[in-house]
């Protein structure tokens, strides 16, 4: 109950890897490391599910359910049964999901 | 704005930030008119670029664009600004506005192919969340080269066109966390402000002070102390900070009710110990959206694990208030 971050949706199929090194380049948390002939998944627990590796893997060797982890949006969708809005970035400046009231009301559009 | 001999428009910019720019940055950091800190999308020339000069891709957010152009001060280059509706690179990439479609479209609409001879674009690394390099290549013929996370590393990066592992990492320093506080503060949801006013009218100043303290503990104290609070979950970290800040209020409640029965005194103290941590934990949980490392899966698990606890703590506290008022003034 004190660590909800032990699991994530990142999956890597080494057989499909062509060692283009894109995943280790784009990952902001060093989850992948460039190996001799295949990329290596070295730090899976640090994955934040941003989806950059999946999007830039030309062979589809990586899958991850990416999304903006906005707690407000998730709670709102859980309460209303509406589809999860990505986040309130329409109104947002510095951070992705600073809590805003307008965000909640705007998501109803 | 200049028109080159190909007839496409190229805007000009410099690497120098004016006082006006810096003032705009302060307003953006405060969250004032959040979507209004935007730059016109399109192609910009910085210095006097030639056909073989590098092209850097940026977002139409003043903080992003200004960080890039000030890092490029003294160099001759092009900046291709994508239309991200005034949102920074990473957030826009997460939304998809800083994405493959927009990049391909912007390459076309600016006539970039007629302006430069090479076919390489330097894209900020965090843009990779929205841009698929191989798809951009197939659709536009341009090769995407992912530069460092921070524009400030560009001068070093351009010497070798290789990023060190440090340049590829996102961190979340004390300074980063403190920078976020004003924007979070300015956007304390309206219902909470209304609640504080109502509470201060009903329950007196000390009760209102307790609510404000619980909120500030979640919005100011929590981000600062984040890495040093035990436990991994933001909610449980929030419960800890909330309980610590509730303790003085609980003692105060216990002491000021010294003429009442012991049950009532402990009950009054318990109200603070239940209500305040649940409020702080709620704000702490919401801070996950501002961090650079929490995953959707983890946040979702946290919500299911801790929000019911927060809600029941608050409901218990409010029920207890009613019971205590009846006990005290109901002549029992």
Tab-separated table of C-alpha atoms in Angstrom:
chain	number	residue	atom	x	y	z
A	1	UNK	CA	0.000	0.000	0.000
A	2	UNK	CA	3.005	2.298	0.262
A	3	UNK	CA	4.233	1.747	-3.260
A	4	UNK	CA	1.800	1.833	-6.148
A	5	UNK	CA	4.648	2.300	-8.602
A	6	UNK	CA	6.067	-1.215	-8.594
A	7	UNK	CA	4.317	-2.196	-11.827
A	8	UNK	CA	3.867	-0.540	-15.200
A	9	UNK	CA	2.664	-1.469	-18.660
A	10	UNK	CA	6.023	-1.402	-20.458
A	11	UNK	CA	6.693	-4.535	-22.528
A	12	UNK	CA	9.774	-5.183	-24.627
A	13	UNK	CA	10.125	-7.960	-27.176
A	14	UNK	CA	13.864	-8.349	-27.677
A	15	UNK	CA	13.417	-10.595	-30.713
A	16	UNK	CA	12.083	-7.667	-32.754
A	17	UNK	CA	14.908	-5.281	-31.837
A	18	UNK	CA	17.134	-4.090	-34.697
A	19	UNK	CA	19.431	-2.137	-32.371
A	20	UNK	CA	18.652	1.295	-33.849
A	21	UNK	CA	19.199	2.825	-30.383
A	22	UNK	CA	16.186	5.083	-30.564
A	23	UNK	CA	14.663	3.837	-27.289
A	24	UNK	CA	17.781	4.512	-25.249
A	25	UNK	CA	18.057	7.930	-26.926
A	26	UNK	CA	14.525	9.133	-26.243
A	27	UNK	CA	13.958	7.695	-22.752
A	28	UNK	CA	14.276	10.461	-20.128
A	29	UNK	CA	14.800	7.953	-17.314
A	30	UNK	CA	17.439	5.576	-18.686
A	31	UNK	CA	15.021	2.639	-18.846
A	32	UNK	CA	16.712	1.259	-21.969
A	33	UNK	CA	20.405	0.939	-22.587
A	34	UNK	CA	22.085	0.339	-25.930
A	35	UNK	CA	23.493	-3.205	-25.974
A	36	UNK	CA	26.004	-4.857	-28.334
A	37	UNK	CA	23.373	-6.158	-30.750
A	38	UNK	CA	20.071	-5.545	-28.938
A	39	UNK	CA	18.698	-2.805	-26.716
A	40	UNK	CA	18.579	-3.868	-23.092
A	41	UNK	CA	15.727	-3.133	-20.716
A	42	UNK	CA	17.832	-2.155	-17.717
A	43	UNK	CA	15.598	-0.081	-15.478
A	44	UNK	CA	11.959	-1.017	-16.032
A	45	UNK	CA	10.780	0.286	-12.661
A	46	UNK	CA	11.765	3.848	-13.612
A	47	UNK	CA	9.383	3.871	-16.590
A	48	UNK	CA	6.845	6.717	-16.387
A	49	UNK	CA	4.865	5.466	-19.404
A	50	UNK	CA	5.466	8.592	-21.508
A	51	UNK	CA	5.392	6.438	-24.633
A	52	UNK	CA	8.390	8.000	-26.427
A	53	UNK	CA	10.169	4.641	-26.897
A	54	UNK	CA	7.107	2.945	-28.364
A	55	UNK	CA	6.458	5.826	-30.748
A	56	UNK	CA	10.046	5.838	-31.978
A	57	UNK	CA	10.611	2.088	-32.196
A	58	UNK	CA	10.439	1.307	-35.927
A	59	UNK	CA	9.769	-2.415	-35.450
A	60	UNK	CA	7.110	-2.293	-32.746
A	61	UNK	CA	9.331	-4.132	-30.262
A	62	UNK	CA	8.123	-1.899	-27.431
A	63	UNK	CA	4.586	-1.449	-26.182
A	64	UNK	CA	3.431	0.725	-23.309
A	65	UNK	CA	0.058	2.145	-22.362
A	66	UNK	CA	1.067	5.764	-22.289
A	67	UNK	CA	-0.892	8.668	-20.957
A	68	UNK	CA	-0.631	11.796	-18.905
A	69	UNK	CA	-0.967	10.727	-15.283
A	70	UNK	CA	-3.308	13.487	-14.221
A	71	UNK	CA	-4.981	12.411	-10.986
A	72	UNK	CA	-7.783	14.966	-11.335
A	73	UNK	CA	-8.699	13.747	-14.797
A	74	UNK	CA	-8.678	10.126	-13.642
A	75	UNK	CA	-10.807	10.784	-10.578
A	76	UNK	CA	-13.184	12.907	-12.619
A	77	UNK	CA	-13.631	10.160	-15.189
A	78	UNK	CA	-14.047	7.548	-12.448
A	79	UNK	CA	-16.801	9.654	-10.861
A	80	UNK	CA	-18.624	10.666	-14.019
A	81	UNK	CA	-17.959	7.585	-16.111
A	82	UNK	CA	-16.708	9.817	-18.909
A	83	UNK	CA	-13.669	9.067	-20.999
A	84	UNK	CA	-10.464	10.139	-19.343
A	85	UNK	CA	-9.350	13.529	-20.602
A	86	UNK	CA	-5.638	13.585	-21.291
A	87	UNK	CA	-5.042	16.581	-19.061
A	88	UNK	CA	-5.837	20.237	-18.743
A	89	UNK	CA	-3.003	21.312	-20.964
A	90	UNK	CA	-5.272	23.742	-22.818
A	91	UNK	CA	-4.983	26.088	-19.897
A	92	UNK	CA	-1.668	24.958	-18.694
A	93	UNK	CA	1.719	26.581	-18.527
A	94	UNK	CA	4.575	25.137	-16.559
A	95	UNK	CA	3.391	21.754	-15.493
A	96	UNK	CA	1.207	19.314	-17.270
A	97	UNK	CA	-1.576	18.953	-14.789
A	98	UNK	CA	-1.542	21.626	-12.136
A	99	UNK	CA	-4.945	21.370	-10.507
A	100	UNK	CA	-7.373	23.818	-11.986
A	101	UNK	CA	-11.076	24.230	-11.575
A	102	UNK	CA	-11.549	25.413	-15.129
A	103	UNK	CA	-9.929	22.193	-16.236
A	104	UNK	CA	-12.686	20.195	-14.587
A	105	UNK	CA	-15.446	22.285	-16.046
A	106	UNK	CA	-13.871	22.502	-19.467
A	107	UNK	CA	-13.530	18.744	-19.703
A	108	UNK	CA	-17.296	18.585	-19.803
A	109	UNK	CA	-17.471	20.147	-23.228
B	1	UNK	CA	9.657	39.248	-41.438
B	2	UNK	CA	11.722	38.559	-44.516
B	3	UNK	CA	10.846	36.794	-47.725
B	4	UNK	CA	13.631	34.852	-49.317
B	5	UNK	CA	13.884	34.297	-53.063
B	6	UNK	CA	11.676	31.211	-52.839
B	7	UNK	CA	8.772	33.355	-51.711
B	8	UNK	CA	8.310	31.682	-48.327
B	9	UNK	CA	8.120	33.850	-45.254
B	10	UNK	CA	10.792	33.618	-42.594
B	11	UNK	CA	10.419	35.534	-39.358
B	12	UNK	CA	13.510	36.814	-37.588
B	13	UNK	CA	14.475	36.520	-33.968
B	14	UNK	CA	17.511	37.011	-31.762
B	15	UNK	CA	19.195	35.191	-28.908
B	16	UNK	CA	18.685	38.163	-26.639
B	17	UNK	CA	15.961	38.130	-24.003
B	18	UNK	CA	14.421	41.513	-23.268
B	19	UNK	CA	12.951	42.735	-19.966
B	20	UNK	CA	9.565	42.230	-21.628
B	21	UNK	CA	10.423	38.576	-22.260
B	22	UNK	CA	11.522	38.077	-18.677
B	23	UNK	CA	8.358	39.714	-17.359
B	24	UNK	CA	6.320	37.378	-19.573
B	25	UNK	CA	8.228	34.417	-18.082
B	26	UNK	CA	7.344	35.529	-14.550
B	27	UNK	CA	3.656	35.798	-15.481
B	28	UNK	CA	3.782	32.369	-17.118
B	29	UNK	CA	5.376	30.893	-13.988
B	30	UNK	CA	2.630	32.443	-11.897
B	31	UNK	CA	0.015	30.892	-14.124
B	32	UNK	CA	-1.340	34.265	-15.255
B	33	UNK	CA	-3.333	33.857	-18.498
B	34	UNK	CA	-1.889	30.423	-18.958
B	35	UNK	CA	-2.530	29.906	-22.658
B	36	UNK	CA	-1.525	33.423	-23.639
B	37	UNK	CA	2.247	32.982	-23.537
B	38	UNK	CA	2.489	31.931	-27.113
B	39	UNK	CA	4.761	32.506	-30.091
B	40	UNK	CA	3.509	32.570	-33.657
B	41	UNK	CA	4.183	29.179	-35.308
B	42	UNK	CA	6.394	29.098	-38.392
B	43	UNK	CA	10.011	29.380	-39.451
B	44	UNK	CA	12.369	31.786	-37.719
B	45	UNK	CA	15.898	32.824	-38.608
B	46	UNK	CA	18.348	33.517	-35.812
B	47	UNK	CA	21.592	35.245	-36.835
B	48	UNK	CA	22.197	34.946	-40.573
B	49	UNK	CA	21.532	31.295	-41.447
B	50	UNK	CA	22.558	29.784	-44.756
B	51	UNK	CA	21.228	26.796	-46.696
B	52	UNK	CA	23.298	24.386	-44.655
B	53	UNK	CA	22.513	25.854	-41.223
B	54	UNK	CA	20.922	23.616	-38.585
B	55	UNK	CA	17.174	23.626	-37.989
B	56	UNK	CA	15.854	23.386	-34.423
B	57	UNK	CA	12.256	22.486	-33.695
B	58	UNK	CA	10.416	24.199	-30.839
B	59	UNK	CA	6.973	24.744	-29.326
B	60	UNK	CA	4.831	27.877	-29.587
B	61	UNK	CA	5.249	28.570	-25.854
B	62	UNK	CA	7.347	31.581	-24.913
B	63	UNK	CA	9.342	29.760	-22.223
B	64	UNK	CA	10.247	26.952	-24.670
B	65	UNK	CA	11.040	29.236	-27.599
B	66	UNK	CA	12.984	31.726	-25.475
B	67	UNK	CA	15.044	28.978	-23.811
B	68	UNK	CA	15.997	27.740	-27.275
B	69	UNK	CA	16.832	31.088	-28.834
B	70	UNK	CA	18.852	32.243	-25.851
B	71	UNK	CA	20.820	28.970	-25.980
B	72	UNK	CA	21.431	29.603	-29.690
B	73	UNK	CA	22.642	33.146	-29.072
B	74	UNK	CA	25.550	33.872	-31.394
B	75	UNK	CA	24.819	31.020	-33.803
B	76	UNK	CA	23.235	31.096	-37.231
B	77	UNK	CA	20.287	28.740	-37.399
B	78	UNK	CA	16.636	28.234	-38.213
B	79	UNK	CA	13.943	27.588	-35.622
B	80	UNK	CA	10.809	25.766	-36.713
B	81	UNK	CA	8.024	26.591	-34.250
B	82	UNK	CA	5.177	24.074	-34.162
B	83	UNK	CA	1.666	25.166	-33.236
B	84	UNK	CA	1.297	23.752	-29.726
B	85	UNK	CA	-1.322	26.317	-28.605
B	86	UNK	CA	1.081	27.952	-26.183
B	87	UNK	CA	2.004	24.687	-24.430
B	88	UNK	CA	5.539	23.516	-23.641
B	89	UNK	CA	7.253	20.753	-25.630
B	90	UNK	CA	6.749	17.818	-23.247
B	91	UNK	CA	3.111	18.484	-22.345
B	92	UNK	CA	2.239	19.239	-25.959
B	93	UNK	CA	3.996	16.040	-27.036
B	94	UNK	CA	1.956	14.095	-24.482
B	95	UNK	CA	-1.183	15.617	-25.953
B	96	UNK	CA	-0.002	15.043	-29.510
B	97	UNK	CA	0.015	18.687	-30.633
B	98	UNK	CA	3.806	18.612	-30.700
B	99	UNK	CA	3.496	15.603	-32.938
B	100	UNK	CA	4.295	13.893	-36.206
B	101	UNK	CA	1.307	15.377	-38.056
B	102	UNK	CA	2.030	18.944	-36.994
B	103	UNK	CA	5.751	18.617	-37.748
B	104	UNK	CA	5.125	17.223	-41.243
B	105	UNK	CA	2.509	19.918	-41.861
B	106	UNK	CA	4.852	22.680	-40.637
B	107	UNK	CA	7.700	21.425	-42.858
B	108	UNK	CA	5.324	21.711	-45.842
B	109	UNK	CA	3.716	25.041	-44.974
B	110	UNK	CA	7.023	26.807	-44.359
B	111	UNK	CA	8.566	25.440	-47.569
B	112	UNK	CA	11.540	24.264	-45.534
B	113	UNK	CA	12.741	21.988	-48.344
B	114	UNK	CA	13.302	25.035	-50.550
B	115	UNK	CA	15.113	26.996	-47.901
B	116	UNK	CA	17.717	24.513	-46.719
B	117	UNK	CA	19.699	21.882	-48.595
B	118	UNK	CA	20.162	19.295	-45.826
B	119	UNK	CA	17.349	17.126	-44.401
B	120	UNK	CA	17.978	17.004	-40.657
B	121	UNK	CA	15.854	18.491	-37.892
B	122	UNK	CA	17.074	18.799	-34.317
B	123	UNK	CA	14.087	18.056	-32.086
B	124	UNK	CA	14.167	18.365	-28.282
B	125	UNK	CA	14.346	14.894	-26.749
B	126	UNK	CA	11.106	15.289	-24.793
B	127	UNK	CA	9.311	15.911	-28.096
B	128	UNK	CA	9.751	12.174	-28.751
B	129	UNK	CA	6.606	11.545	-26.706
B	130	UNK	CA	4.650	13.037	-29.620
B	131	UNK	CA	6.954	12.572	-32.583
B	132	UNK	CA	7.723	9.348	-34.355
B	133	UNK	CA	11.097	9.840	-36.038
B	134	UNK	CA	10.732	7.034	-38.593
B	135	UNK	CA	7.249	8.205	-39.581
B	136	UNK	CA	8.495	11.781	-40.047
B	137	UNK	CA	11.226	10.418	-42.321
B	138	UNK	CA	8.799	8.402	-44.438
B	139	UNK	CA	6.308	11.222	-44.724
B	140	UNK	CA	8.599	14.213	-45.195
B	141	UNK	CA	12.054	12.925	-46.032
B	142	UNK	CA	13.496	14.674	-42.979
B	143	UNK	CA	15.622	12.868	-40.427
B	144	UNK	CA	14.760	13.652	-36.819
B	145	UNK	CA	17.771	14.011	-34.585
B	146	UNK	CA	16.897	14.119	-30.891
B	147	UNK	CA	18.897	16.794	-29.128
B	148	UNK	CA	19.298	17.138	-25.360
B	149	UNK	CA	16.397	17.500	-22.916
B	150	UNK	CA	17.414	21.030	-21.961
B	151	UNK	CA	18.061	23.737	-24.562
B	152	UNK	CA	20.835	25.050	-22.312
B	153	UNK	CA	22.898	21.940	-23.199
B	154	UNK	CA	22.704	22.713	-26.935
B	155	UNK	CA	25.976	24.664	-27.254
B	156	UNK	CA	27.836	21.675	-25.779
B	157	UNK	CA	25.768	19.189	-27.803
B	158	UNK	CA	26.428	20.977	-31.105
B	159	UNK	CA	30.188	20.504	-30.746
B	160	UNK	CA	29.915	16.747	-31.226
B	161	UNK	CA	26.203	16.186	-32.024
B	162	UNK	CA	26.298	13.586	-29.259
B	163	UNK	CA	24.411	13.913	-25.977
B	164	UNK	CA	26.015	12.749	-22.770
B	165	UNK	CA	23.842	10.427	-20.608
B	166	UNK	CA	23.285	13.401	-18.278
B	167	UNK	CA	21.843	15.496	-21.121
B	168	UNK	CA	19.310	12.742	-21.826
B	169	UNK	CA	17.923	12.548	-18.311
B	170	UNK	CA	15.007	14.404	-16.822
B	171	UNK	CA	15.378	15.356	-13.219
B	172	UNK	CA	13.122	16.950	-10.659
B	173	UNK	CA	15.318	19.149	-8.535
B	174	UNK	CA	14.362	21.215	-5.507
B	175	UNK	CA	14.507	24.252	-7.748
B	176	UNK	CA	12.144	22.639	-10.276
B	177	UNK	CA	9.713	21.762	-7.521
B	178	UNK	CA	9.806	25.232	-5.970
B	179	UNK	CA	9.229	26.796	-9.411
B	180	UNK	CA	5.948	24.887	-9.615
B	181	UNK	CA	4.564	26.140	-6.292
B	182	UNK	CA	3.197	29.541	-7.479
B	183	UNK	CA	1.307	28.017	-10.389
B	184	UNK	CA	-0.192	25.350	-8.136
B	185	UNK	CA	-1.097	27.966	-5.522
B	186	UNK	CA	-2.815	30.245	-7.997
B	187	UNK	CA	-4.948	27.335	-9.101
B	188	UNK	CA	-6.205	26.052	-5.783
B	189	UNK	CA	-9.607	24.865	-6.908
B	190	UNK	CA	-12.385	27.343	-6.263
B	191	UNK	CA	-14.500	24.905	-4.176
B	192	UNK	CA	-11.681	24.805	-1.601
B	193	UNK	CA	-11.567	28.588	-1.312
B	194	UNK	CA	-15.344	28.702	-0.861
B	195	UNK	CA	-15.097	25.900	1.713
B	196	UNK	CA	-12.473	27.838	3.700
B	197	UNK	CA	-14.706	30.926	3.808
B	198	UNK	CA	-17.730	28.903	4.942
B	199	UNK	CA	-15.674	27.041	7.553
B	200	UNK	CA	-14.270	30.245	9.006
B	201	UNK	CA	-17.816	31.611	9.315
B	202	UNK	CA	-19.114	28.451	10.941
B	203	UNK	CA	-16.211	27.135	12.967
B	204	UNK	CA	-14.141	30.192	13.726
B	205	UNK	CA	-10.680	31.355	12.748
B	206	UNK	CA	-8.745	28.399	14.166
B	207	UNK	CA	-10.729	25.941	12.074
B	208	UNK	CA	-10.178	28.030	8.967
B	209	UNK	CA	-6.472	28.255	9.822
B	210	UNK	CA	-6.391	24.465	10.056
B	211	UNK	CA	-7.912	24.069	6.587
B	212	UNK	CA	-5.542	26.640	5.091
B	213	UNK	CA	-2.594	24.910	6.797
B	214	UNK	CA	-3.684	21.537	5.414
B	215	UNK	CA	-3.911	22.973	1.890
B	216	UNK	CA	-0.564	24.803	2.149
B	217	UNK	CA	1.059	21.650	3.549
B	218	UNK	CA	-0.064	19.857	0.378
B	219	UNK	CA	0.826	22.594	-2.095
B	220	UNK	CA	3.937	24.245	-0.611
B	221	UNK	CA	5.523	21.954	1.972
B	222	UNK	CA	4.888	18.701	0.120
B	223	UNK	CA	6.683	19.531	-3.176
B	224	UNK	CA	9.686	20.883	-1.261
B	225	UNK	CA	10.016	17.843	0.993
B	226	UNK	CA	8.962	15.271	-1.635
B	227	UNK	CA	12.121	13.130	-1.899
B	228	UNK	CA	12.749	13.093	1.833
B	229	UNK	CA	9.330	11.933	3.032
B	230	UNK	CA	9.292	8.160	3.572
B	231	UNK	CA	7.012	5.893	1.467
B	232	UNK	CA	6.732	5.940	-2.336
B	233	UNK	CA	3.078	6.838	-2.757
B	234	UNK	CA	2.323	10.540	-2.894
B	235	UNK	CA	-0.887	10.008	-0.920
B	236	UNK	CA	0.852	8.339	2.016
B	237	UNK	CA	3.561	11.012	1.923
B	238	UNK	CA	0.711	13.525	2.101
B	239	UNK	CA	-0.865	11.723	5.058
B	240	UNK	CA	2.454	11.980	6.921
B	241	UNK	CA	2.956	15.698	6.204
B	242	UNK	CA	-0.718	16.322	6.951
B	243	UNK	CA	-0.569	14.507	10.283
B	244	UNK	CA	2.545	16.443	11.316
B	245	UNK	CA	0.915	19.780	10.498
B	246	UNK	CA	-2.334	18.710	12.198
B	247	UNK	CA	-0.598	17.830	15.471
B	248	UNK	CA	-0.312	21.398	16.862
B	249	UNK	CA	-3.980	21.987	16.030
B	250	UNK	CA	-4.979	18.768	17.803
B	251	UNK	CA	-3.061	19.808	20.912
B	252	UNK	CA	-4.640	23.248	20.766
B	253	UNK	CA	-8.123	21.701	20.480
B	254	UNK	CA	-7.407	19.380	23.417
B	255	UNK	CA	-6.157	22.221	25.626
B	256	UNK	CA	-8.872	24.758	24.867
B	257	UNK	CA	-11.623	22.289	25.737
B	258	UNK	CA	-10.221	21.677	29.247
B	259	UNK	CA	-13.592	22.353	30.873
B	260	UNK	CA	-15.244	19.555	28.893
B	261	UNK	CA	-15.217	15.800	29.436
B	262	UNK	CA	-12.110	13.852	28.430
B	263	UNK	CA	-14.065	12.100	25.669
B	264	UNK	CA	-14.985	15.446	24.181
B	265	UNK	CA	-11.418	16.720	24.451
B	266	UNK	CA	-9.956	13.716	22.650
B	267	UNK	CA	-12.786	13.899	20.132
B	268	UNK	CA	-12.003	17.529	19.287
B	269	UNK	CA	-8.334	16.695	18.798
B	270	UNK	CA	-9.246	13.722	16.619
B	271	UNK	CA	-11.262	15.925	14.247
B	272	UNK	CA	-8.064	17.767	13.271
B	273	UNK	CA	-6.040	14.572	13.040
B	274	UNK	CA	-8.570	13.081	10.618
B	275	UNK	CA	-9.556	16.056	8.480
B	276	UNK	CA	-6.215	17.757	7.901
B	277	UNK	CA	-4.190	14.750	6.670
B	278	UNK	CA	-6.938	13.790	4.232
B	279	UNK	CA	-6.909	17.281	2.675
B	280	UNK	CA	-3.102	17.388	2.476
B	281	UNK	CA	-2.976	13.894	0.988
B	282	UNK	CA	-5.463	14.890	-1.698
B	283	UNK	CA	-3.276	17.786	-2.844
B	284	UNK	CA	-0.180	15.600	-2.609
B	285	UNK	CA	-1.801	12.993	-4.849
B	286	UNK	CA	-2.644	15.659	-7.399
B	287	UNK	CA	0.967	16.768	-7.504
B	288	UNK	CA	1.732	13.533	-9.412
B	289	UNK	CA	0.497	15.335	-12.517
B	290	UNK	CA	3.263	17.904	-12.194
B	291	UNK	CA	6.169	15.563	-11.626
B	292	UNK	CA	8.546	14.227	-14.241
B	293	UNK	CA	8.463	10.578	-13.226
B	294	UNK	CA	5.088	9.212	-12.076
B	295	UNK	CA	3.425	6.676	-14.359
B	296	UNK	CA	-0.273	6.533	-15.248
B	297	UNK	CA	-0.513	2.983	-13.916
B	298	UNK	CA	0.970	4.021	-10.573
B	299	UNK	CA	-1.237	7.091	-10.206
B	300	UNK	CA	-4.325	5.048	-11.023
B	301	UNK	CA	-3.360	2.445	-8.408
B	302	UNK	CA	-2.759	5.213	-5.887
B	303	UNK	CA	-6.200	6.670	-6.505
B	304	UNK	CA	-7.906	3.342	-5.861
B	305	UNK	CA	-5.708	2.614	-2.847
B	306	UNK	CA	-5.943	5.934	-1.034
B	307	UNK	CA	-8.805	8.178	-2.195
B	308	UNK	CA	-11.420	6.039	-0.368
B	309	UNK	CA	-9.318	6.436	2.815
B	310	UNK	CA	-9.147	10.214	2.319
B	311	UNK	CA	-12.897	10.420	1.781
B	312	UNK	CA	-13.776	8.280	4.797
B	313	UNK	CA	-11.381	10.221	7.043
B	314	UNK	CA	-13.024	13.491	6.026
B	315	UNK	CA	-16.552	12.131	6.425
B	316	UNK	CA	-15.660	10.684	9.852
B	317	UNK	CA	-14.207	14.051	10.913
B	318	UNK	CA	-17.321	15.935	9.830
B	319	UNK	CA	-19.612	13.408	11.531
B	320	UNK	CA	-17.507	13.699	14.670
B	321	UNK	CA	-17.935	17.486	14.621
B	322	UNK	CA	-21.715	17.085	14.562
B	323	UNK	CA	-21.607	14.494	17.379
B	324	UNK	CA	-19.325	16.685	19.493
B	325	UNK	CA	-21.514	19.755	19.017
B	326	UNK	CA	-24.581	17.745	20.082
B	327	UNK	CA	-22.681	16.340	23.102
B	328	UNK	CA	-21.501	19.727	24.191
B	329	UNK	CA	-24.514	21.929	23.566
B	330	UNK	CA	-27.236	19.324	23.574
B	331	UNK	CA	-27.155	19.263	27.369
B	332	UNK	CA	-26.044	15.653	27.499
